[in-house]
Tab-separated table of C-alpha atoms in Angstrom:
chain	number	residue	atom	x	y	z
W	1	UNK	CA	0.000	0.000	0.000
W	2	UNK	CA	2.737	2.448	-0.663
W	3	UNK	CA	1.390	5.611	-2.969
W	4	UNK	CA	3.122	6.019	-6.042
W	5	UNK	CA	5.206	9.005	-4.320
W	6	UNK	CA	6.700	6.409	-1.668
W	7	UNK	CA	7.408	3.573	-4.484
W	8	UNK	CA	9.772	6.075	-6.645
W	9	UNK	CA	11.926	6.516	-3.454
W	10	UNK	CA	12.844	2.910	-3.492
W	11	UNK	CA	12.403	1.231	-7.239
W	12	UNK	CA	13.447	2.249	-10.687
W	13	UNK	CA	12.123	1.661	-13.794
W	14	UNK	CA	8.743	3.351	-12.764
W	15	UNK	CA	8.681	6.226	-15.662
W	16	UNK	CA	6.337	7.540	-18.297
W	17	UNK	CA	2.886	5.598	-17.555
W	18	UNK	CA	-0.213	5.289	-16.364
W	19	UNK	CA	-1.247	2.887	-13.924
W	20	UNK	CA	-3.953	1.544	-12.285
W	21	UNK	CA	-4.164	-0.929	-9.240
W	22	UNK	CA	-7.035	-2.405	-6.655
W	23	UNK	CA	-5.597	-4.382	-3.474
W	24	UNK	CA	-7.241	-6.176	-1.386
W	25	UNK	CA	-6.147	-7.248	2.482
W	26	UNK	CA	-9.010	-9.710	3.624
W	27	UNK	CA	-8.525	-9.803	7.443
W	28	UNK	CA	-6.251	-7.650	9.490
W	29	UNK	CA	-7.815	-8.704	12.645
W	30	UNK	CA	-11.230	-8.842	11.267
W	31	UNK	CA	-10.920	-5.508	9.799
W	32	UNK	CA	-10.904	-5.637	5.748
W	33	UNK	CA	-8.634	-3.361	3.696
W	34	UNK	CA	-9.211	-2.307	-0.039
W	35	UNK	CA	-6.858	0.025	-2.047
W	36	UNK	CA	-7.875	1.801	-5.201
W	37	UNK	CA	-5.099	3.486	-7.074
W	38	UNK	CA	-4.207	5.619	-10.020
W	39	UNK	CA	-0.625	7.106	-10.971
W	40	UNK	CA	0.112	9.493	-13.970
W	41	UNK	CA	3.856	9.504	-14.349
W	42	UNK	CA	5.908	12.038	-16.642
W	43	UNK	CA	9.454	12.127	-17.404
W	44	UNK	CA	11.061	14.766	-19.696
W	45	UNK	CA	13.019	13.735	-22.770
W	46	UNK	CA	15.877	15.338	-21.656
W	47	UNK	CA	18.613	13.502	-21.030
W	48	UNK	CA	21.328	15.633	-18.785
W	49	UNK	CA	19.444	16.279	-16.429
W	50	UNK	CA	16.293	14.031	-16.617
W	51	UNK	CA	13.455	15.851	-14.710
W	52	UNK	CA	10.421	13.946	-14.331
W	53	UNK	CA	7.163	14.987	-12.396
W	54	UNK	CA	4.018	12.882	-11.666
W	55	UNK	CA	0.821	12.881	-9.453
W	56	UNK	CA	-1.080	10.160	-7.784
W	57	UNK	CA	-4.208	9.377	-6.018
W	58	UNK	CA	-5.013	6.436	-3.585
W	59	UNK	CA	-8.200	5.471	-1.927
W	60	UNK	CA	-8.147	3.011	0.922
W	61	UNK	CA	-11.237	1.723	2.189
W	62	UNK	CA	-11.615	-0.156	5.807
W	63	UNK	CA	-14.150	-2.779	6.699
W	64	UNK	CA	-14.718	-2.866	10.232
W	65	UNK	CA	-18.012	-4.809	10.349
W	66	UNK	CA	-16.891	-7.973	11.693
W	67	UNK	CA	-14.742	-5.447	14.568
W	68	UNK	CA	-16.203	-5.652	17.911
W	69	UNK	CA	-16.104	-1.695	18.422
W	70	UNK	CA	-17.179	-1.284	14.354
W	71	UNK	CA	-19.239	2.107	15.824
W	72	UNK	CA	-16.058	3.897	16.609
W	73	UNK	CA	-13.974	3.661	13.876
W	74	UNK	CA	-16.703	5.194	11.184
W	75	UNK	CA	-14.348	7.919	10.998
W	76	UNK	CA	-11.363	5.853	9.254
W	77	UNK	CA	-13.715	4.018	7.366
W	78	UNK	CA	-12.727	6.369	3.660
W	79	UNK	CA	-8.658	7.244	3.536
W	80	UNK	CA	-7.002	9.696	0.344
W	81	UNK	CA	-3.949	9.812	-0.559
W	82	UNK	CA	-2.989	12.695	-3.190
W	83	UNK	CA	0.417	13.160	-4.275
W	84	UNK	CA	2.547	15.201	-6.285
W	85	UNK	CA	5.954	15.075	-7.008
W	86	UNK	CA	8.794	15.814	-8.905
W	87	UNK	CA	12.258	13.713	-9.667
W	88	UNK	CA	15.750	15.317	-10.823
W	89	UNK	CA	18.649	12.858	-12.314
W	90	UNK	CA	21.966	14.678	-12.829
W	91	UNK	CA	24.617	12.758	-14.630
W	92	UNK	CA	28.278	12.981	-12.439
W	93	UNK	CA	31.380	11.609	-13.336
W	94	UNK	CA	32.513	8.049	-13.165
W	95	UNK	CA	29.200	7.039	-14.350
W	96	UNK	CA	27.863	8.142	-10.980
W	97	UNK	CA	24.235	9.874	-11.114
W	98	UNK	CA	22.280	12.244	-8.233
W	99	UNK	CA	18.732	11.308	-8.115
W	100	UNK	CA	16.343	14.060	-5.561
W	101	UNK	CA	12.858	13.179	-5.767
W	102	UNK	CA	10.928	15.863	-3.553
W	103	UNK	CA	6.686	14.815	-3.191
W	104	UNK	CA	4.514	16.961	-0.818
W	105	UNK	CA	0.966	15.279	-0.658
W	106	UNK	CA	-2.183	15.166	1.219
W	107	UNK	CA	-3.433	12.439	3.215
W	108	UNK	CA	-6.555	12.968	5.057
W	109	UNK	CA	-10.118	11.013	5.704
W	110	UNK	CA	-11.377	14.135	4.356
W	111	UNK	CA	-14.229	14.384	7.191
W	112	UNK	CA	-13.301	17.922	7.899
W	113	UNK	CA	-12.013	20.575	6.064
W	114	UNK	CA	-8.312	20.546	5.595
W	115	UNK	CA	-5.539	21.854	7.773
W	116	UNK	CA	-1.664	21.867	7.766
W	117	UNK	CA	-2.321	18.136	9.635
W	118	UNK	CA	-3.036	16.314	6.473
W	119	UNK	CA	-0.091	17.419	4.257
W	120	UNK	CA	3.529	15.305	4.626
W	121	UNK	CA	6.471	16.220	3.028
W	122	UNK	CA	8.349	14.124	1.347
W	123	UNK	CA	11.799	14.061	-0.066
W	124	UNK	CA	14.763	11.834	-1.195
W	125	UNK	CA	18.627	11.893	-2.001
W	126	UNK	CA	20.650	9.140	-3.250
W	127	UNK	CA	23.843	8.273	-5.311
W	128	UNK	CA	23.708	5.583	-8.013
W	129	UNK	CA	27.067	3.785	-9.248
W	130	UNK	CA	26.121	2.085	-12.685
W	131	UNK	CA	28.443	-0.355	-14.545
W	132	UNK	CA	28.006	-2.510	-17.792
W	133	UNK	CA	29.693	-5.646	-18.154
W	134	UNK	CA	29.389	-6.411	-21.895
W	135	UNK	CA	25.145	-5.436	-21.363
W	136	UNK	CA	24.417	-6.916	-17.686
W	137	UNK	CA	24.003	-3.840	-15.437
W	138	UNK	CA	24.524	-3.504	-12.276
W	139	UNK	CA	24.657	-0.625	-9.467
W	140	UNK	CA	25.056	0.740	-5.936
W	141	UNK	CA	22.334	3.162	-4.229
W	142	UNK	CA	23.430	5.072	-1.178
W	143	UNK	CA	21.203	7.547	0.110
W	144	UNK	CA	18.346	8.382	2.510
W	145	UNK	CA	14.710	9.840	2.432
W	146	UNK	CA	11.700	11.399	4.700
W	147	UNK	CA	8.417	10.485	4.491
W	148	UNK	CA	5.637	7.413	5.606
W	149	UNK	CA	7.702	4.774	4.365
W	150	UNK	CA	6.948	3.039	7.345
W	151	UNK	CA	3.525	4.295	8.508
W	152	UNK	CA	4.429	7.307	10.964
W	153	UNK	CA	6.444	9.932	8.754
W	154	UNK	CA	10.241	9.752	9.792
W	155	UNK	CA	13.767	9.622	7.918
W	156	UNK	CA	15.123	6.179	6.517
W	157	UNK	CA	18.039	5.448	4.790
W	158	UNK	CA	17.758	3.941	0.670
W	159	UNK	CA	20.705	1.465	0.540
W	160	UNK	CA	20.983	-1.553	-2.360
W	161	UNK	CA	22.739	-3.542	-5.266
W	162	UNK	CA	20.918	-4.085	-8.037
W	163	UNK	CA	22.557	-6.986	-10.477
W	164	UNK	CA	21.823	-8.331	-13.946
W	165	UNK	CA	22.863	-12.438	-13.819
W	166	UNK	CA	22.187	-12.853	-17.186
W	167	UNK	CA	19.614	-11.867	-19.644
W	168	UNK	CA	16.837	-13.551	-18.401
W	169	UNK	CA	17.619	-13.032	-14.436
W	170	UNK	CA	18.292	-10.223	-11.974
W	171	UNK	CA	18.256	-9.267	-8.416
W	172	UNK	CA	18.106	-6.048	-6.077
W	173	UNK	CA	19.562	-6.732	-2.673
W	174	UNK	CA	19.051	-3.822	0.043
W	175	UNK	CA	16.445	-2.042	2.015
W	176	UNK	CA	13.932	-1.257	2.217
W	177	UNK	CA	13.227	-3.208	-0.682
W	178	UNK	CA	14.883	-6.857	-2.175
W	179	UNK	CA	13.854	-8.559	-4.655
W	180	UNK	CA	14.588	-10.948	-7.756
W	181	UNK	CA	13.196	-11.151	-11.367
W	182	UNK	CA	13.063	-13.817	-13.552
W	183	UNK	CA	12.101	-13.109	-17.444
W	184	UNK	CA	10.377	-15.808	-18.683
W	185	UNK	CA	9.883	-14.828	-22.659
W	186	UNK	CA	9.420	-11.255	-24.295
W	187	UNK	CA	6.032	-11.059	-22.835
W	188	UNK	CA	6.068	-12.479	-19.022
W	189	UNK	CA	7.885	-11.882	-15.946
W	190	UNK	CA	7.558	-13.361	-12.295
W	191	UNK	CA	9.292	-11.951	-9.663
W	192	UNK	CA	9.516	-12.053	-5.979
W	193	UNK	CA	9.719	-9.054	-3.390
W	194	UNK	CA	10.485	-8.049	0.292
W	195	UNK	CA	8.928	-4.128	0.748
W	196	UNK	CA	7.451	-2.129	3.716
W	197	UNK	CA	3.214	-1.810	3.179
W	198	UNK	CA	2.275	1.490	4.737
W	199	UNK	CA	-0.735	4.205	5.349
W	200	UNK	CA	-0.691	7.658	6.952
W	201	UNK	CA	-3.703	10.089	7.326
W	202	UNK	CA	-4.597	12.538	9.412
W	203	UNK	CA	-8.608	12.843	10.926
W	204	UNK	CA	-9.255	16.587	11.272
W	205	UNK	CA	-12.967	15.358	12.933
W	206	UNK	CA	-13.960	14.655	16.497
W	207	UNK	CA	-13.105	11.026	17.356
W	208	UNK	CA	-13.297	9.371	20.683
W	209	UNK	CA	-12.879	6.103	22.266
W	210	UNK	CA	-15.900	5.683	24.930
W	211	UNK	CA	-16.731	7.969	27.459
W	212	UNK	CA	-13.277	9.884	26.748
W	213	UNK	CA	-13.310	13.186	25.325
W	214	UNK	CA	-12.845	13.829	21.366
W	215	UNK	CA	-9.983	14.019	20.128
W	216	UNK	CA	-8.509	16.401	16.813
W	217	UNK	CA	-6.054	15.610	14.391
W	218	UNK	CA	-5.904	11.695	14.945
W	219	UNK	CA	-3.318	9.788	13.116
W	220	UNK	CA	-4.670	6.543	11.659
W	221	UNK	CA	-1.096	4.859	11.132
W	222	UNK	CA	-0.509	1.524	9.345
W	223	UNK	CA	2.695	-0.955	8.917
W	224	UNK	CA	4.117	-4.185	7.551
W	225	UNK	CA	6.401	-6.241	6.082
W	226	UNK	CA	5.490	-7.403	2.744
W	227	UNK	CA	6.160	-11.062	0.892
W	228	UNK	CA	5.155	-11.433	-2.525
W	229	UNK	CA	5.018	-13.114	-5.716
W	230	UNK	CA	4.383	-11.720	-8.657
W	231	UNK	CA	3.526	-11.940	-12.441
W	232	UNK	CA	3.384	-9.081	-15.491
W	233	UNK	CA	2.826	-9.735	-18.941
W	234	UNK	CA	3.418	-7.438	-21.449
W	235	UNK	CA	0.537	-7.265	-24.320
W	236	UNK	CA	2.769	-5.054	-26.223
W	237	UNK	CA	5.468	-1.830	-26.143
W	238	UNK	CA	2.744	-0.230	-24.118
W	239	UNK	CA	0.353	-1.852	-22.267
W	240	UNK	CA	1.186	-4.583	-19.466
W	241	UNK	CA	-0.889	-6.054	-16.861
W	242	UNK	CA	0.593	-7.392	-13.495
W	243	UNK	CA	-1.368	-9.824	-10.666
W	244	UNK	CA	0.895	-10.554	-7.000
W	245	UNK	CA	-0.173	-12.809	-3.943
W	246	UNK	CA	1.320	-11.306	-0.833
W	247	UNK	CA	1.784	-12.185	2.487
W	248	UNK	CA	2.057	-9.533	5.470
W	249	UNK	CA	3.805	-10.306	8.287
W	250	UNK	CA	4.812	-7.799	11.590
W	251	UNK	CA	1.895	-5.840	10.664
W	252	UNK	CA	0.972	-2.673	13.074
W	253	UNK	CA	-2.385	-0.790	12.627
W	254	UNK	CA	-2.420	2.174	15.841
W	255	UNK	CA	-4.462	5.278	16.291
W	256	UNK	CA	-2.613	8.173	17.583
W	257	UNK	CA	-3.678	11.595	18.884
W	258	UNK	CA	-2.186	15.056	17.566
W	259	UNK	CA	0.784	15.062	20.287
W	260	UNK	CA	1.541	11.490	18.729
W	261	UNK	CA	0.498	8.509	21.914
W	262	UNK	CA	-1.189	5.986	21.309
W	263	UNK	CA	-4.513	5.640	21.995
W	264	UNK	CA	-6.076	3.129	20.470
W	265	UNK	CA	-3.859	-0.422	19.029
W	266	UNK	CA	-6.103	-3.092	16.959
W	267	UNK	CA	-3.425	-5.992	16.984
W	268	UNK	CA	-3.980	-5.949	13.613
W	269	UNK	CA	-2.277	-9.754	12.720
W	270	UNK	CA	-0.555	-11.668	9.752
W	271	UNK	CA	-2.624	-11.517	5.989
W	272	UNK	CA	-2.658	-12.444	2.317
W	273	UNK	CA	-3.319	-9.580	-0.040
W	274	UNK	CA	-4.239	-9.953	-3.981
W	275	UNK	CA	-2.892	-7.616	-6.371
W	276	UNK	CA	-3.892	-6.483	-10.266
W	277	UNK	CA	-2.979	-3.803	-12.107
W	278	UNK	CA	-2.663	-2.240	-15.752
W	279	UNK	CA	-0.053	-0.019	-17.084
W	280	UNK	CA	0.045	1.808	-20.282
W	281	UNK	CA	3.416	3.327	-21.655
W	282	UNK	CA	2.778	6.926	-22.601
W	283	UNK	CA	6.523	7.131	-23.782
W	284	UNK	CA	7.621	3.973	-25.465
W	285	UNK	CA	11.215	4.704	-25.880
């Protein structure tokens, strides 16, 4: 459940689409979680300096029917995520490159009007050290970022080795995310991942756990590791379609007031999630 924003931070190879995903958690402790996302992604045909800019927006609904204390979490029920951002490549020397990716956004249940609670911003800095052995790529990242990476908005550091084994395999190694790719044929891919699953937004309205008094500015604050397995298949040079099975495991789902304690922890517990998703390729290079 990253937004678009968090998932440039941490992958490559994310450029000049449009993409649309649904997600689906079917028990986090008897609450349900559904994620409805769409990403328009831009980068510039320049080539030293690449800019790129995008904007995303992500709708996460919660079931708590089968809750025992469904009444007091109405609030949470609707979460948006809107997101803007913009990415900078500068070429160095040594085939060394300076990526800063900068994306303020908005993440609210929208119950209220806005305030200055609901907006997060979020940055990133990192080196990359490319090399080419005869076509199989490889690289170093070294860098670090701010945002809800991890649920609760904080700094984290962006650290991996990416590695081309041949033409047909390759693995990233590093964190937060590590994964591996296999390439079937021309048109499918399966790989498997390791990635943080996160939410962040802000409740402007009155909430209140029984017979205390309301509270402002609530934090609904989710977090989890993330297994998964995954498949895409490429139609053609521009539109692809990708289905994952995932597995959450440490998962954390908290309410916390404006001055940041906890007040309210639903032990949210171990899941599957089911993925699907379409991309088109608005700049088949």
């Amino acid at each position: 459940m990253m937004s678009y924003g968090q998932e440039v931070f941490t992958t490559t190879g994310v450029d000049d689409l449009v993409k649309l995903e649904y997600e689906i958690y079917p028990s986090l402790n008897a609450i349900e979680l559904e994620k409805k996302s769409v990403v328009i992604d831009f980068t510039t045909l320049f080539e030293k300096p690449t800019i790129g800019f995008g904007l995303s927006y992500t709708s996460h609904s919660m079931g708590f029917e089968d809750y025992n204390m469904q009444n007091m979490f109405t609030s949470f029920e609707e979460l948006h995520h809107v997101s803007v951002y913009v990415k900078y490549r500068k070429s160095l020397a040594n085939n060394w490159n300076l990526d800063l990716t900068i994306a303020p956004y908005l993440a609210s249940t929208f119950n209220e009007g806005i305030t200055s609670e609901d907006f997060v911003l979020s940055y990133s800095a990192h080196f990359i050290k490319n090399w080419d052995n005869d076509g199989l790529k490889s690289s170093l990242k070294l860098g670090g970022g701010y945002g809800s990476l991890f649920g609760k908005p904080n700094f984290y550091p962006l650290i991996s080795y990416s590695k081309d084994v041949n033409k047909k395999f390759c693995y990233e190694i590093g964190f937060p995310i590590t994964a591996a790719y296999y390439k079937i044929n021309e048109q499918s891919q399966i790989d498997l991942t390791a990635q943080p699953e996160s939410i962040y937004a802000n409740n402007s309205s009155g909430f209140n756990i029984v017979n205390e008094s309301l509270i402002y500015d609530s934090k609904l604050q989710f977090s989890a590791l993330k297994l998964s397995l995954g498949y895409t298949f490429l139609f053609d040079d521009n539109w692809s379609s990708s289905f994952s099975l995932g597995y959450l495991a440490a998962s954390e789902l908290t309410i916390e007031d404006s001055n940041s304690n906890n007040i309210y922890d639903f032990d949210s517990n171990e899941s599957v999630s089911l993925n699907i998703g379409i991309s088109f390729n608005i700049n088949n290079k």
